[in-house]
Amino acid sequence: MAHVNLELPAAAAPPKWFGTVTEQSLNQQLNGALNHKMHRERWKYTRVPPVLALLKEPGAPFETQLPEGVTLRHVAHDSMDTPAQVFFGEALAETLQHAPEATAWLCYQPNVQVLDVEAEVSEPLILKGAALHQPLIIRLAANASLDLHEIYDGNEGSSQLQSIWIDMQPGSRVQHSRNSFTTGTHWQYLRVNIGRDATYHLHNHSAGAELRRQDMQLICAAPGAHAEVTSAAFIGSKTHLDQQITVEHRAAHTTSEQTFHNIAAGGAKVTFNGRIHIHEHCASVDANLSNKNLSLGDNAVINTKPELEIYTDDVKCSHGATVGSLDQDHLFYCASRGIAPQQARTLLSQAFLQVCTLGPLAESAQQFLQQQAQSEVEGG
Amino acid sequence: MTLLDVKDLYAEVAQQQILKGLNLKVNAGEVHAIMGPNGSGKSTLANVLAGRPGYDVTAGDVVFEGHSIVDWEAHDRAHAGVFLAFQYPVEIPGVSNMEFLKASIDSKAFANDEAQPAAAGFIKEVRKLAQSLDLNPEFLKRGVNEGFSGGEKKRNEVLQLLLLQPRLAVLDETDSGLDIDALQVVAEGVNRFRSDDNGVVLITHYQRLLEYIVPDFVHVLADGRIVQSGDKSLALELEEKGYAWLT
Ligand SMILES: Nc1ncnc2c1ncn2[C@@H]1O[C@H](COP(=O)(O)OP(=O)(O)O)[C@@H](O)[C@H]1O
Ligand SMILES: [Mg+2]
């Protein structure tokens, strides 16, 4: 891959709280990270230039109706309150290496949005609209809870970007549902810091697009933290989906459970990279990840790569990835009951996605994904 | 009337000859028990009758209601009235039992130019059937056989039998793994199905089931062919002597 050169716009300088980094050294560090071999590995199956191009555009704030118990502030970097500065300062020191694009996006944007959740909020907070969105930080106070919906559909072909940073204080809960069904270029960055006894659950439903890249970093930061992801995607002919997921266990007695089901139609390009990282001194961690890929047509390119980094002995960890076609025994069971092969293939493909289509947006996701699966089977 | 006529049937699985000249004739109204040692080809026969891909007929014929069906696909046989109750029913998460049953009955109705049942009445009927087989109707919302115990899976096979009302039912060890109560429930279901219009091929490893479903004929299958036929007393004889004396 060619050397990537990322210039910050002349007007932008690193925010003051961003340590002692000067504009010049930030530029150097970003460029270093973008050209590091780890970065090339993570972007092996998605073209970087279209995403870097997005980073230079101005971001727009999320427009949303705020449920009771939630406040949203739209602030310039240097007028962020201290906890937000500390949170970003710490996070950025890491993302500079792991996700330089996310760091760049944050530094490029003069404003960020800070959403504070102080209580148990029952009404969902709905984020929608295809756009390049300003970085959003969501902070949950102790024992607060949020039902977060992200809905991206319609607006065919437009470019999108979201970078969402969630910080969860002890005992807080987030149920996060995300339907990503647009067809243009779409980069989604998500970083969640899960505190003591806090629970984060993502229901992720996606379609393939011209380019759709989902980066997620979920961090179980204190004992009792639990991360859960159920994800279903249909990647249609000639479309693309690249999911790069890291779950980090940084404390003992933390748990994670991840299930990703992807269907690739003929000519689709799908990448799944799931990393579980269990740090030192993290006894009694239970971490499970399963990625199943179903190939419906010829010429689908499916890359799935499980990665485990475990530095503690006393942990339970399972990690499995499969690529296959529909189960012959299932097809025969259907046939023996009179369900003809084409209908059986539709039914079984839909079922494969259905088991990972959960949560409050499940119904609309099912409708969309099942329709896609059906037209693929019946058209092909 | 002859329902099923299996004529000098040879079949192979994974390039291995398993059925080696099998003959079997089933008339409407009859129950034929097929017994035999493990590995003798009982399930192979069941799968060949149902049209499972990979089970290849190399010689002989299977005639069902006057038509040779060896070249028919499995779903066409099902539409014509052949039913297989599986020895090991699969679990299909994500397709609910109710949805699966509706798809089955609708496919069959469509193929036979019959009206598809209305959803509300259908659901009621299925729930009633489930109850009659001691299956919790709530199970019908789950994925096909998902999380069912061995016995529940077998009862679900009988539920499908009673719902689809085939002409020929091939039951492959529907008794295996059942306790005595479940065995009686399953047997009662099969007896409820029996009529002068249909036939049953009842594959079993043990004589026990035949105390509850009394067969008209008992056949012994060994090494891919029927080596002995008789009435229900043959089953008792087998129970006493085992299979060793046959070979
Ligand atoms: N799908 C298969 N692939 C390979 N061998 C098979 C398959 N099914 C059956 N067989 C073989 O055919 C023989 C008969 O098996 P089966 O019909 O299951 O016997 P039974 O039901 O009487 O116990 C066995 O030797 C078995 O190993
Ligand atoms: Mg068997």
XYZ file of C-alpha atoms and ligand atoms in Angstrom:
655
model
C 0.000 0.000 0.000
C 1.185 3.464 -0.844
C 2.397 5.767 1.850
C -0.551 7.643 3.324
C -0.040 11.288 3.968
C -2.580 12.948 6.199
C -2.326 16.698 6.584
C -4.334 18.483 9.210
C -6.167 21.524 7.850
C -4.133 24.614 8.493
C -6.608 26.072 10.948
C -6.811 23.035 13.181
C -4.550 22.649 16.156
C -4.669 19.856 18.698
C -6.959 20.773 21.586
C -5.102 22.048 24.653
C -6.040 19.066 26.778
C -4.444 16.760 24.261
C -1.304 16.481 26.339
C 1.767 18.261 25.129
C 1.263 17.230 21.541
C 1.938 20.053 19.131
C 0.260 20.325 15.802
C 3.394 19.179 14.078
C 4.023 16.187 16.291
C 0.346 15.183 16.129
C 0.658 15.186 12.386
C 3.765 13.069 12.593
C 2.205 10.614 14.996
C -0.930 10.248 12.899
C 1.109 9.659 9.805
C 3.263 7.176 11.644
C 0.188 5.283 12.828
C -1.442 5.376 9.399
C 1.622 3.844 7.830
C 2.319 1.304 10.560
C 2.124 -2.341 9.501
C -0.561 -3.019 12.121
C -2.692 -0.383 10.487
C -2.134 -1.850 7.057
C -3.190 -5.215 8.427
C -6.411 -3.762 9.826
C -7.187 -2.000 6.567
C -6.152 -4.813 4.284
C -9.669 -5.348 2.932
C -11.025 -1.792 2.904
C -9.673 1.075 0.887
C -8.401 3.806 3.197
C -8.474 6.826 0.859
C -12.297 7.164 0.708
C -12.391 7.162 4.512
C -9.522 9.629 4.864
C -11.305 11.870 2.387
C -14.322 11.989 4.704
C -12.156 13.162 7.578
C -11.489 16.479 5.898
C -15.143 17.391 5.560
C -16.986 19.426 8.171
C -19.056 17.401 10.593
C -22.698 18.072 11.391
C -24.309 17.696 14.796
C -26.808 14.910 15.421
C -30.341 16.283 15.396
C -32.457 14.442 17.863
C -35.400 14.644 20.216
C -34.084 14.376 23.728
C -35.928 12.099 26.098
C -36.278 13.226 29.675
C -33.146 12.671 31.742
C -30.752 13.376 28.886
C -28.904 16.571 28.086
C -26.979 17.287 24.929
C -24.349 19.972 24.624
C -22.649 21.083 21.518
C -19.259 22.330 22.583
C -15.973 23.553 21.241
C -13.015 21.377 22.213
C -11.487 23.753 24.669
C -14.711 24.519 26.454
C -15.359 20.847 27.247
C -15.657 20.145 30.952
C -12.733 18.515 32.708
C -14.088 14.944 32.888
C -14.719 14.959 29.156
C -11.240 16.264 28.553
C -9.762 13.589 30.795
C -11.820 10.883 29.083
C -10.835 11.962 25.604
C -7.258 12.596 26.655
C -6.903 9.039 27.907
C -8.820 7.488 25.051
C -6.937 9.412 22.428
C -3.565 8.356 23.742
C -4.653 4.821 22.799
C -6.653 5.476 19.680
C -3.780 7.403 18.219
C -2.221 4.003 17.652
C -5.279 1.753 17.223
C -7.595 4.051 15.329
C -5.705 7.091 14.046
C -8.695 7.983 11.840
C -10.850 8.419 14.943
C -8.210 10.607 16.542
C -7.880 12.655 13.395
C -11.625 13.122 13.105
C -11.820 14.357 16.662
C -8.964 16.795 16.193
C -10.245 18.051 12.839
C -13.630 18.941 14.191
C -13.866 22.226 16.040
C -16.869 20.957 17.987
C -17.964 17.791 19.697
C -21.291 16.766 21.171
C -21.547 15.656 24.750
C -24.605 13.759 25.826
C -25.129 13.229 29.533
C -27.448 10.568 30.873
C -28.115 11.069 34.556
C -30.984 8.686 35.227
C -32.746 5.578 34.009
C -34.137 6.842 30.738
C -36.993 4.774 29.399
C -37.727 6.593 26.136
C -35.252 5.669 23.410
C -32.755 8.222 22.171
C -32.925 8.083 18.396
C -30.032 9.129 16.181
C -30.679 9.090 12.476
C -29.904 10.743 9.181
C -27.108 9.926 6.812
C -24.379 12.521 7.399
C -20.842 13.050 8.584
C -21.503 13.499 12.271
C -19.401 15.330 14.776
C -17.774 13.159 17.424
C -20.313 12.244 20.064
C -19.463 11.391 23.622
C -22.181 9.721 25.664
C -21.652 9.636 29.412
C -23.761 7.541 31.700
C -23.796 8.431 35.371
C -23.736 5.633 37.948
C -26.839 3.413 37.618
C -28.162 5.397 34.681
C -29.531 3.589 31.659
C -30.056 4.398 28.009
C -31.843 2.791 25.079
C -29.877 4.125 22.112
C -31.097 3.718 18.533
C -29.077 4.533 15.445
C -31.004 4.314 12.207
C -29.291 4.861 8.882
C -31.437 4.125 5.875
C -32.697 5.951 2.827
C -30.441 8.713 1.439
C -28.998 6.276 -1.045
C -25.390 6.708 -1.887
C -24.499 9.587 0.433
C -21.372 9.443 2.599
C -21.582 8.894 6.320
C -19.391 8.892 9.346
C -20.078 8.438 13.034
C -17.602 8.326 15.846
C -19.284 7.569 19.127
C -17.516 7.322 22.460
C -19.462 5.919 25.372
C -18.304 6.128 28.950
C -20.263 4.028 31.430
C -20.057 4.658 35.163
C -20.667 1.849 37.701
C -23.969 0.007 37.439
C -25.070 1.778 34.277
C -26.716 0.001 31.351
C -26.829 0.670 27.638
C -28.944 -1.113 25.119
C -27.675 0.052 21.761
C -29.429 -0.833 18.497
C -28.006 0.106 15.154
C -29.505 -0.411 11.698
C -27.048 0.535 8.961
C -28.741 0.060 5.613
C -27.453 2.905 3.421
C -25.485 2.129 0.280
C -22.689 4.712 -0.007
C -19.419 5.091 1.901
C -19.902 4.654 5.626
C -17.366 4.525 8.417
C -18.576 3.809 11.947
C -16.277 4.109 14.897
C -17.469 3.059 18.317
C -15.584 2.941 21.581
C -17.239 1.922 24.824
C -15.682 2.027 28.236
C -17.710 -0.252 30.522
C -17.361 0.444 34.235
C -17.940 -1.681 37.315
C -21.088 -3.847 37.106
C -22.137 -1.969 33.985
C -23.710 -3.760 31.019
C -23.431 -2.799 27.388
C -25.424 -4.612 24.694
C -25.182 -3.824 20.990
C -27.710 -5.101 18.445
C -25.940 -4.484 15.178
C -27.813 -4.916 11.899
C -26.098 -4.077 8.652
C -26.261 -4.312 4.927
C -23.311 -4.277 2.590
C -22.581 -0.911 0.955
C -20.200 0.595 -1.533
C -17.918 0.757 1.492
C -19.031 -0.001 5.034
C -16.438 -0.215 7.723
C -17.364 -0.813 11.378
C -14.671 -0.363 14.001
C -15.567 -1.213 17.567
C -13.565 -1.212 20.691
C -15.385 -2.459 23.756
C -13.507 -2.269 27.020
C -14.571 -4.124 30.137
C -12.722 -1.817 32.483
C -13.800 -2.897 35.975
C -15.086 -6.051 37.715
C -18.639 -7.008 36.800
C -18.509 -5.248 33.433
C -20.353 -7.127 30.695
C -20.228 -6.558 26.933
C -22.575 -8.219 24.518
C -22.909 -7.970 20.749
C -25.376 -9.685 18.456
C -24.878 -8.782 14.849
C -26.558 -9.770 11.602
C -25.619 -8.599 8.148
C -26.588 -9.271 4.583
C -23.874 -8.308 2.138
C -25.404 -8.197 -1.302
C -23.811 -8.698 -4.649
C -20.892 -6.293 -5.269
C -21.169 -4.680 -1.839
C -18.716 -4.514 1.023
C -18.672 -4.858 4.802
C -15.605 -4.824 7.026
C -16.057 -5.360 10.757
C -13.072 -4.838 13.035
C -13.965 -5.650 16.592
C -11.835 -5.595 19.695
C -13.084 -6.594 23.109
C -10.667 -5.888 25.899
C -10.910 -7.360 29.353
C -8.936 -5.108 31.628
C -10.317 -6.353 34.942
C -11.067 -9.635 36.665
C -14.656 -10.956 36.728
C -15.638 -9.412 33.435
C -17.627 -11.137 30.700
C -18.297 -10.752 27.012
C -20.511 -12.550 24.535
C -20.418 -11.856 20.809
C -22.279 -13.469 17.937
C -21.920 -12.281 14.366
C -23.864 -13.856 11.500
C -23.073 -12.632 8.015
C -24.567 -13.735 4.710
C -22.547 -12.996 1.601
C -24.234 -13.032 -1.778
C -22.286 -13.780 -4.930
C -19.584 -11.171 -5.511
C -19.824 -9.685 -2.015
C -16.750 -8.769 0.015
C -16.957 -9.440 3.735
C -14.291 -9.112 6.369
C -14.602 -9.955 10.015
C -11.742 -9.478 12.395
C -12.582 -10.224 16.012
C -9.951 -9.753 18.650
C -10.320 -10.694 22.283
C -7.641 -9.263 24.501
C -7.481 -10.408 28.113
C -4.956 -8.415 30.085
C -2.752 -9.602 32.938
C -4.307 -10.269 36.347
C -7.790 -10.692 34.962
C -8.903 -13.898 36.638
C -12.403 -15.300 36.075
C -12.941 -13.670 32.748
C -15.479 -15.375 30.497
C -15.209 -14.242 26.877
C -16.968 -15.832 23.914
C -17.054 -14.929 20.278
C -18.666 -16.682 17.359
C -18.620 -15.532 13.761
C -20.572 -17.543 11.206
C -20.560 -16.718 7.540
C -22.926 -18.106 5.011
C -22.034 -17.907 1.374
C -25.055 -17.903 -0.925
C -23.416 -17.476 -4.277
C -20.189 -17.906 -6.156
C -17.327 -15.444 -5.962
C -18.076 -14.092 -2.521
C -14.863 -13.103 -0.759
C -15.111 -13.832 2.949
C -12.235 -13.132 5.304
C -12.645 -14.047 8.916
C -9.860 -13.826 11.397
C -10.137 -14.641 15.052
C -7.402 -13.222 17.262
C -6.781 -14.037 20.869
C -4.377 -12.347 23.208
C -4.576 -13.815 26.664
C -2.235 -12.891 29.486
C -4.048 -14.528 32.409
C -4.392 -18.282 33.025
C -7.652 -18.537 34.875
C -10.035 -17.499 32.082
C -12.743 -19.065 29.969
C -12.529 -18.044 26.373
C -14.040 -19.441 23.204
C -13.559 -18.131 19.761
C -14.929 -19.691 16.608
C -15.327 -18.712 13.000
C -16.959 -20.664 10.195
C -17.577 -20.110 6.531
C -20.061 -22.373 4.831
C -23.153 -22.838 2.818
C -26.601 -23.904 3.976
C -26.770 -27.097 6.027
C -27.739 -30.083 3.855
C -29.508 -31.769 6.771
C -31.648 -28.678 7.296
C -32.485 -28.538 3.597
C -33.486 -32.201 3.595
C -35.612 -31.810 6.704
C -37.486 -29.013 4.927
C -37.789 -31.052 1.723
C -39.127 -34.074 3.580
C -41.955 -31.831 4.786
C -42.695 -30.614 1.277
C -40.801 -27.310 1.393
C -39.140 -26.989 -2.015
C -35.411 -26.177 -2.259
C -35.733 -22.508 -3.178
C -38.225 -21.748 -0.455
C -36.135 -23.741 2.009
C -33.043 -21.734 1.106
C -34.922 -18.506 1.682
C -36.339 -19.745 4.966
C -32.983 -21.009 6.228
C -31.078 -17.881 5.175
C -33.631 -15.727 6.906
C -33.388 -17.915 9.990
C -29.620 -17.567 10.029
C -29.989 -13.787 10.280
C -33.047 -13.906 12.495
C -31.199 -15.476 15.417
C -28.935 -12.402 15.528
C -31.638 -9.827 14.910
C -32.736 -8.820 18.374
C -33.678 -5.800 20.427
C -36.039 -2.880 19.817
C -35.092 -2.398 16.146
C -35.369 -6.118 15.384
C -38.628 -5.891 13.505
C -37.535 -3.300 10.963
C -34.133 -4.979 10.647
C -35.748 -8.351 10.014
C -38.020 -6.896 7.385
C -35.117 -5.309 5.570
C -32.647 -8.190 5.856
C -35.184 -10.912 5.095
C -36.285 -9.063 2.004
C -32.661 -8.900 0.870
C -32.110 -12.596 1.534
C -35.288 -13.525 -0.287
C -34.530 -11.518 -3.399
C -31.006 -12.920 -3.471
C -32.195 -16.538 -3.290
C -35.104 -16.082 -5.640
C -33.317 -13.841 -8.091
C -30.160 -15.947 -8.211
C -54.626 -51.550 -2.685
C -50.839 -51.536 -2.927
C -49.422 -48.324 -1.526
C -45.741 -49.070 -1.662
C -43.875 -51.655 -3.653
C -40.147 -51.860 -3.130
C -38.723 -54.159 -5.786
C -35.323 -55.772 -5.529
C -33.831 -52.501 -4.355
C -30.110 -51.827 -4.340
C -28.875 -48.549 -2.899
C -25.558 -47.066 -1.959
C -24.377 -44.348 0.340
C -20.927 -42.811 0.018
C -20.106 -45.396 -2.663
C -20.893 -48.206 -0.270
C -23.563 -50.757 -1.164
C -25.976 -50.783 1.777
C -29.270 -52.146 0.429
C -28.786 -55.359 -1.479
C -31.964 -56.601 -3.078
C -34.671 -55.467 -0.706
C -38.324 -56.333 -1.330
C -41.254 -54.897 0.596
C -44.897 -54.468 -0.240
C -47.203 -52.328 1.878
C -50.956 -52.186 1.283
C -53.232 -49.437 2.510
C -54.355 -50.120 6.044
C -51.235 -52.079 7.013
C -48.485 -51.527 9.538
C -45.167 -53.180 8.728
C -42.545 -53.321 11.425
C -38.939 -53.520 10.317
C -36.460 -54.777 12.824
C -32.797 -55.522 12.559
C -29.398 -55.102 14.114
C -27.586 -51.776 14.157
C -26.031 -50.952 10.827
C -28.242 -53.357 8.872
C -29.598 -50.540 6.677
C -32.895 -49.560 8.334
C -32.264 -45.828 8.260
C -30.822 -46.141 4.790
C -34.110 -47.655 3.631
C -36.039 -44.837 5.309
C -33.862 -42.177 3.662
C -34.041 -43.836 0.255
C -37.847 -43.904 0.488
C -37.921 -40.217 1.419
C -35.489 -39.247 -1.358
C -32.522 -37.973 0.608
C -29.737 -36.665 -1.649
C -26.674 -38.904 -1.472
C -28.691 -42.098 -1.092
C -28.485 -43.512 -4.589
C -30.632 -46.281 -5.985
C -28.405 -48.403 -8.205
C -30.938 -51.083 -9.144
C -34.547 -52.060 -8.531
C -37.474 -49.726 -8.035
C -39.639 -47.941 -5.511
C -43.232 -47.749 -6.668
C -45.581 -45.522 -4.694
C -49.263 -45.587 -5.624
C -48.372 -46.908 -9.047
C -45.597 -44.395 -9.810
C -41.916 -45.102 -9.762
C -40.599 -42.395 -7.458
C -36.865 -43.124 -7.419
C -36.176 -40.076 -9.572
C -38.481 -37.758 -7.656
C -37.087 -35.059 -5.428
C -37.820 -35.278 -1.731
C -40.344 -32.432 -1.664
C -42.291 -33.966 -4.559
C -42.530 -37.231 -2.651
C -43.744 -35.325 0.388
C -46.424 -33.640 -1.706
C -47.516 -37.040 -2.996
C -47.884 -38.293 0.558
C -44.603 -39.833 1.708
C -43.560 -38.871 5.230
C -40.392 -39.665 7.145
C -40.204 -39.357 10.905
C -36.485 -38.895 11.496
C -34.373 -40.972 13.816
C -32.439 -37.790 14.612
C -34.611 -34.718 13.889
C -32.494 -31.608 13.310
C -32.765 -28.325 15.178
C -33.323 -25.227 13.047
C -32.945 -22.073 15.142
C -34.585 -19.000 13.672
C -37.489 -20.835 11.982
C -40.274 -21.242 14.507
C -42.081 -24.570 14.665
C -45.341 -22.869 13.812
C -43.848 -21.081 10.802
C -42.255 -24.332 9.642
C -45.506 -26.270 9.934
C -47.419 -23.593 8.064
C -44.825 -23.575 5.284
C -45.087 -27.383 5.067
C -48.850 -27.526 4.911
C -49.055 -24.603 2.488
C -46.490 -26.178 0.142
C -48.389 -29.424 0.110
C -51.730 -27.700 -0.445
C -50.289 -25.577 -3.239
C -48.756 -28.582 -4.989
C -52.031 -30.480 -4.784
C -54.233 -27.568 -5.855
C -55.890 -27.427 -2.483
C -56.774 -24.397 -0.389
C -54.205 -23.334 2.201
C -55.649 -23.276 5.691
C -56.376 -19.881 7.249
C -53.777 -18.889 9.829
C -56.029 -18.556 12.871
C -57.699 -21.948 12.548
C -54.389 -23.537 11.705
C -52.690 -22.238 14.830
C -55.561 -23.503 16.927
C -55.373 -26.949 15.347
C -51.625 -27.218 15.846
C -51.859 -26.165 19.481
C -54.525 -28.783 20.063
C -52.393 -31.454 18.436
C -49.433 -30.438 20.581
C -51.507 -30.747 23.706
C -52.747 -34.179 22.686
C -49.113 -35.283 22.468
C -48.184 -33.774 25.814
C -46.097 -31.091 24.124
C -46.288 -27.640 25.657
C -47.855 -25.425 22.935
C -45.435 -22.672 23.966
C -42.722 -24.784 22.328
C -44.283 -24.006 18.972
C -42.910 -20.462 19.169
C -39.350 -21.719 19.475
C -37.088 -22.650 16.599
C -37.785 -26.041 15.001
C -36.824 -28.638 17.630
C -34.665 -26.011 19.287
C -33.771 -27.003 22.807
C -36.199 -29.934 22.677
C -35.332 -33.059 24.650
C -34.965 -36.315 22.728
C -38.521 -37.288 23.630
C -39.928 -33.902 22.664
C -38.293 -34.154 19.262
C -39.923 -37.529 18.670
C -43.304 -36.221 19.753
C -42.819 -33.293 17.393
C -42.276 -35.780 14.559
C -45.602 -37.420 15.433
C -47.252 -34.005 15.561
C -46.088 -33.381 11.997
C -47.321 -36.816 10.977
C -50.787 -36.093 12.346
C -50.872 -32.636 10.802
C -49.660 -33.552 7.320
C -51.729 -36.771 7.106
C -49.518 -38.545 4.544
C -50.464 -41.752 2.718
C -47.286 -43.508 3.778
C -45.516 -42.904 7.066
C -41.987 -44.191 7.556
C -41.108 -43.946 11.225
C -37.418 -44.419 11.925
C -36.889 -45.502 15.536
C -39.480 -43.063 16.772
C -39.362 -45.063 20.012
C -35.657 -44.754 20.729
C -34.723 -42.704 23.752
C -38.269 -42.539 25.107
C -39.341 -43.399 28.619
C -42.430 -45.535 29.001
C -44.852 -42.609 29.362
C -43.522 -40.859 26.286
C -43.552 -44.152 24.400
C -47.261 -44.540 25.121
C -47.990 -40.991 24.000
C -46.102 -41.556 20.750
C -47.782 -44.928 20.180
C -51.184 -43.420 20.814
C -50.411 -40.744 18.218
C -49.401 -43.298 15.624
C -52.489 -45.410 16.351
C -54.613 -42.303 15.906
C -52.999 -41.851 12.491
C -53.619 -45.432 11.346
C -56.479 -45.872 8.933
C -57.616 -48.008 6.026
C -56.299 -45.351 3.656
C -52.723 -45.156 4.780
C -49.776 -47.374 5.531
C -47.006 -47.352 8.113
C -43.438 -48.621 7.930
C -42.358 -48.790 11.528
C -38.618 -49.146 12.005
C -37.611 -50.191 15.471
C -34.754 -51.809 17.242
C -36.817 -53.097 20.157
C -39.924 -55.194 20.458
C -41.238 -52.881 23.184
C -42.932 -50.429 20.794
C -44.870 -53.259 19.135
C -46.759 -53.893 22.357
C -48.399 -50.523 21.796
C -48.492 -50.341 18.025
C -49.504 -53.797 16.924
C -48.080 -54.504 13.479
C -49.688 -56.600 10.763
C -46.290 -57.822 9.589
C -42.832 -57.983 11.031
C -39.745 -58.107 8.824
C -36.169 -58.668 9.747
C -33.615 -56.608 7.866
C -30.055 -57.879 7.899
C -27.180 -56.874 5.676
C -29.336 -54.834 3.326
C -32.194 -57.212 2.657
C -35.285 -58.658 4.298
C -34.245 -62.062 5.582
C -37.398 -63.102 7.348
C -41.022 -62.013 7.532
C -43.834 -63.026 9.803
C -46.548 -61.708 12.045
C -46.097 -60.018 15.413
C -44.923 -63.229 17.023
C -41.693 -62.901 15.060
C -40.902 -59.787 17.095
C -41.204 -61.746 20.317
C -38.985 -64.459 18.943
C -36.360 -61.862 18.048
C -36.598 -60.390 21.514
C -35.836 -63.805 23.009
C -33.116 -64.984 20.670
C -31.509 -61.731 19.519
C -30.359 -61.308 15.940
C -27.328 -63.578 15.960
C -29.226 -66.711 14.854
C -30.263 -65.036 11.603
C -26.847 -65.058 10.031
N -24.493 -40.887 5.277
C -23.753 -42.015 5.373
N -22.453 -41.991 5.017
C -21.698 -43.102 5.092
N -22.153 -44.275 5.522
C -23.428 -44.374 5.895
C -24.305 -43.237 5.840
N -25.517 -43.623 6.267
C -25.402 -44.927 6.567
N -24.162 -45.380 6.336
C -23.688 -46.744 6.556
O -24.684 -47.629 6.094
C -24.815 -48.718 6.980
C -26.248 -48.842 7.425
O -26.560 -47.750 8.256
P -28.034 -47.450 8.731
O -28.933 -47.522 7.556
O -27.998 -46.180 9.475
O -28.317 -48.658 9.698
P -29.421 -48.843 10.839
O -30.388 -47.730 10.741
O -30.020 -50.152 10.548
O -28.682 -48.852 12.129
C -23.840 -48.509 8.107
O -22.687 -49.282 7.862
C -23.537 -47.041 8.035
O -22.228 -46.806 8.486
Mg -30.968 -46.205 12.101
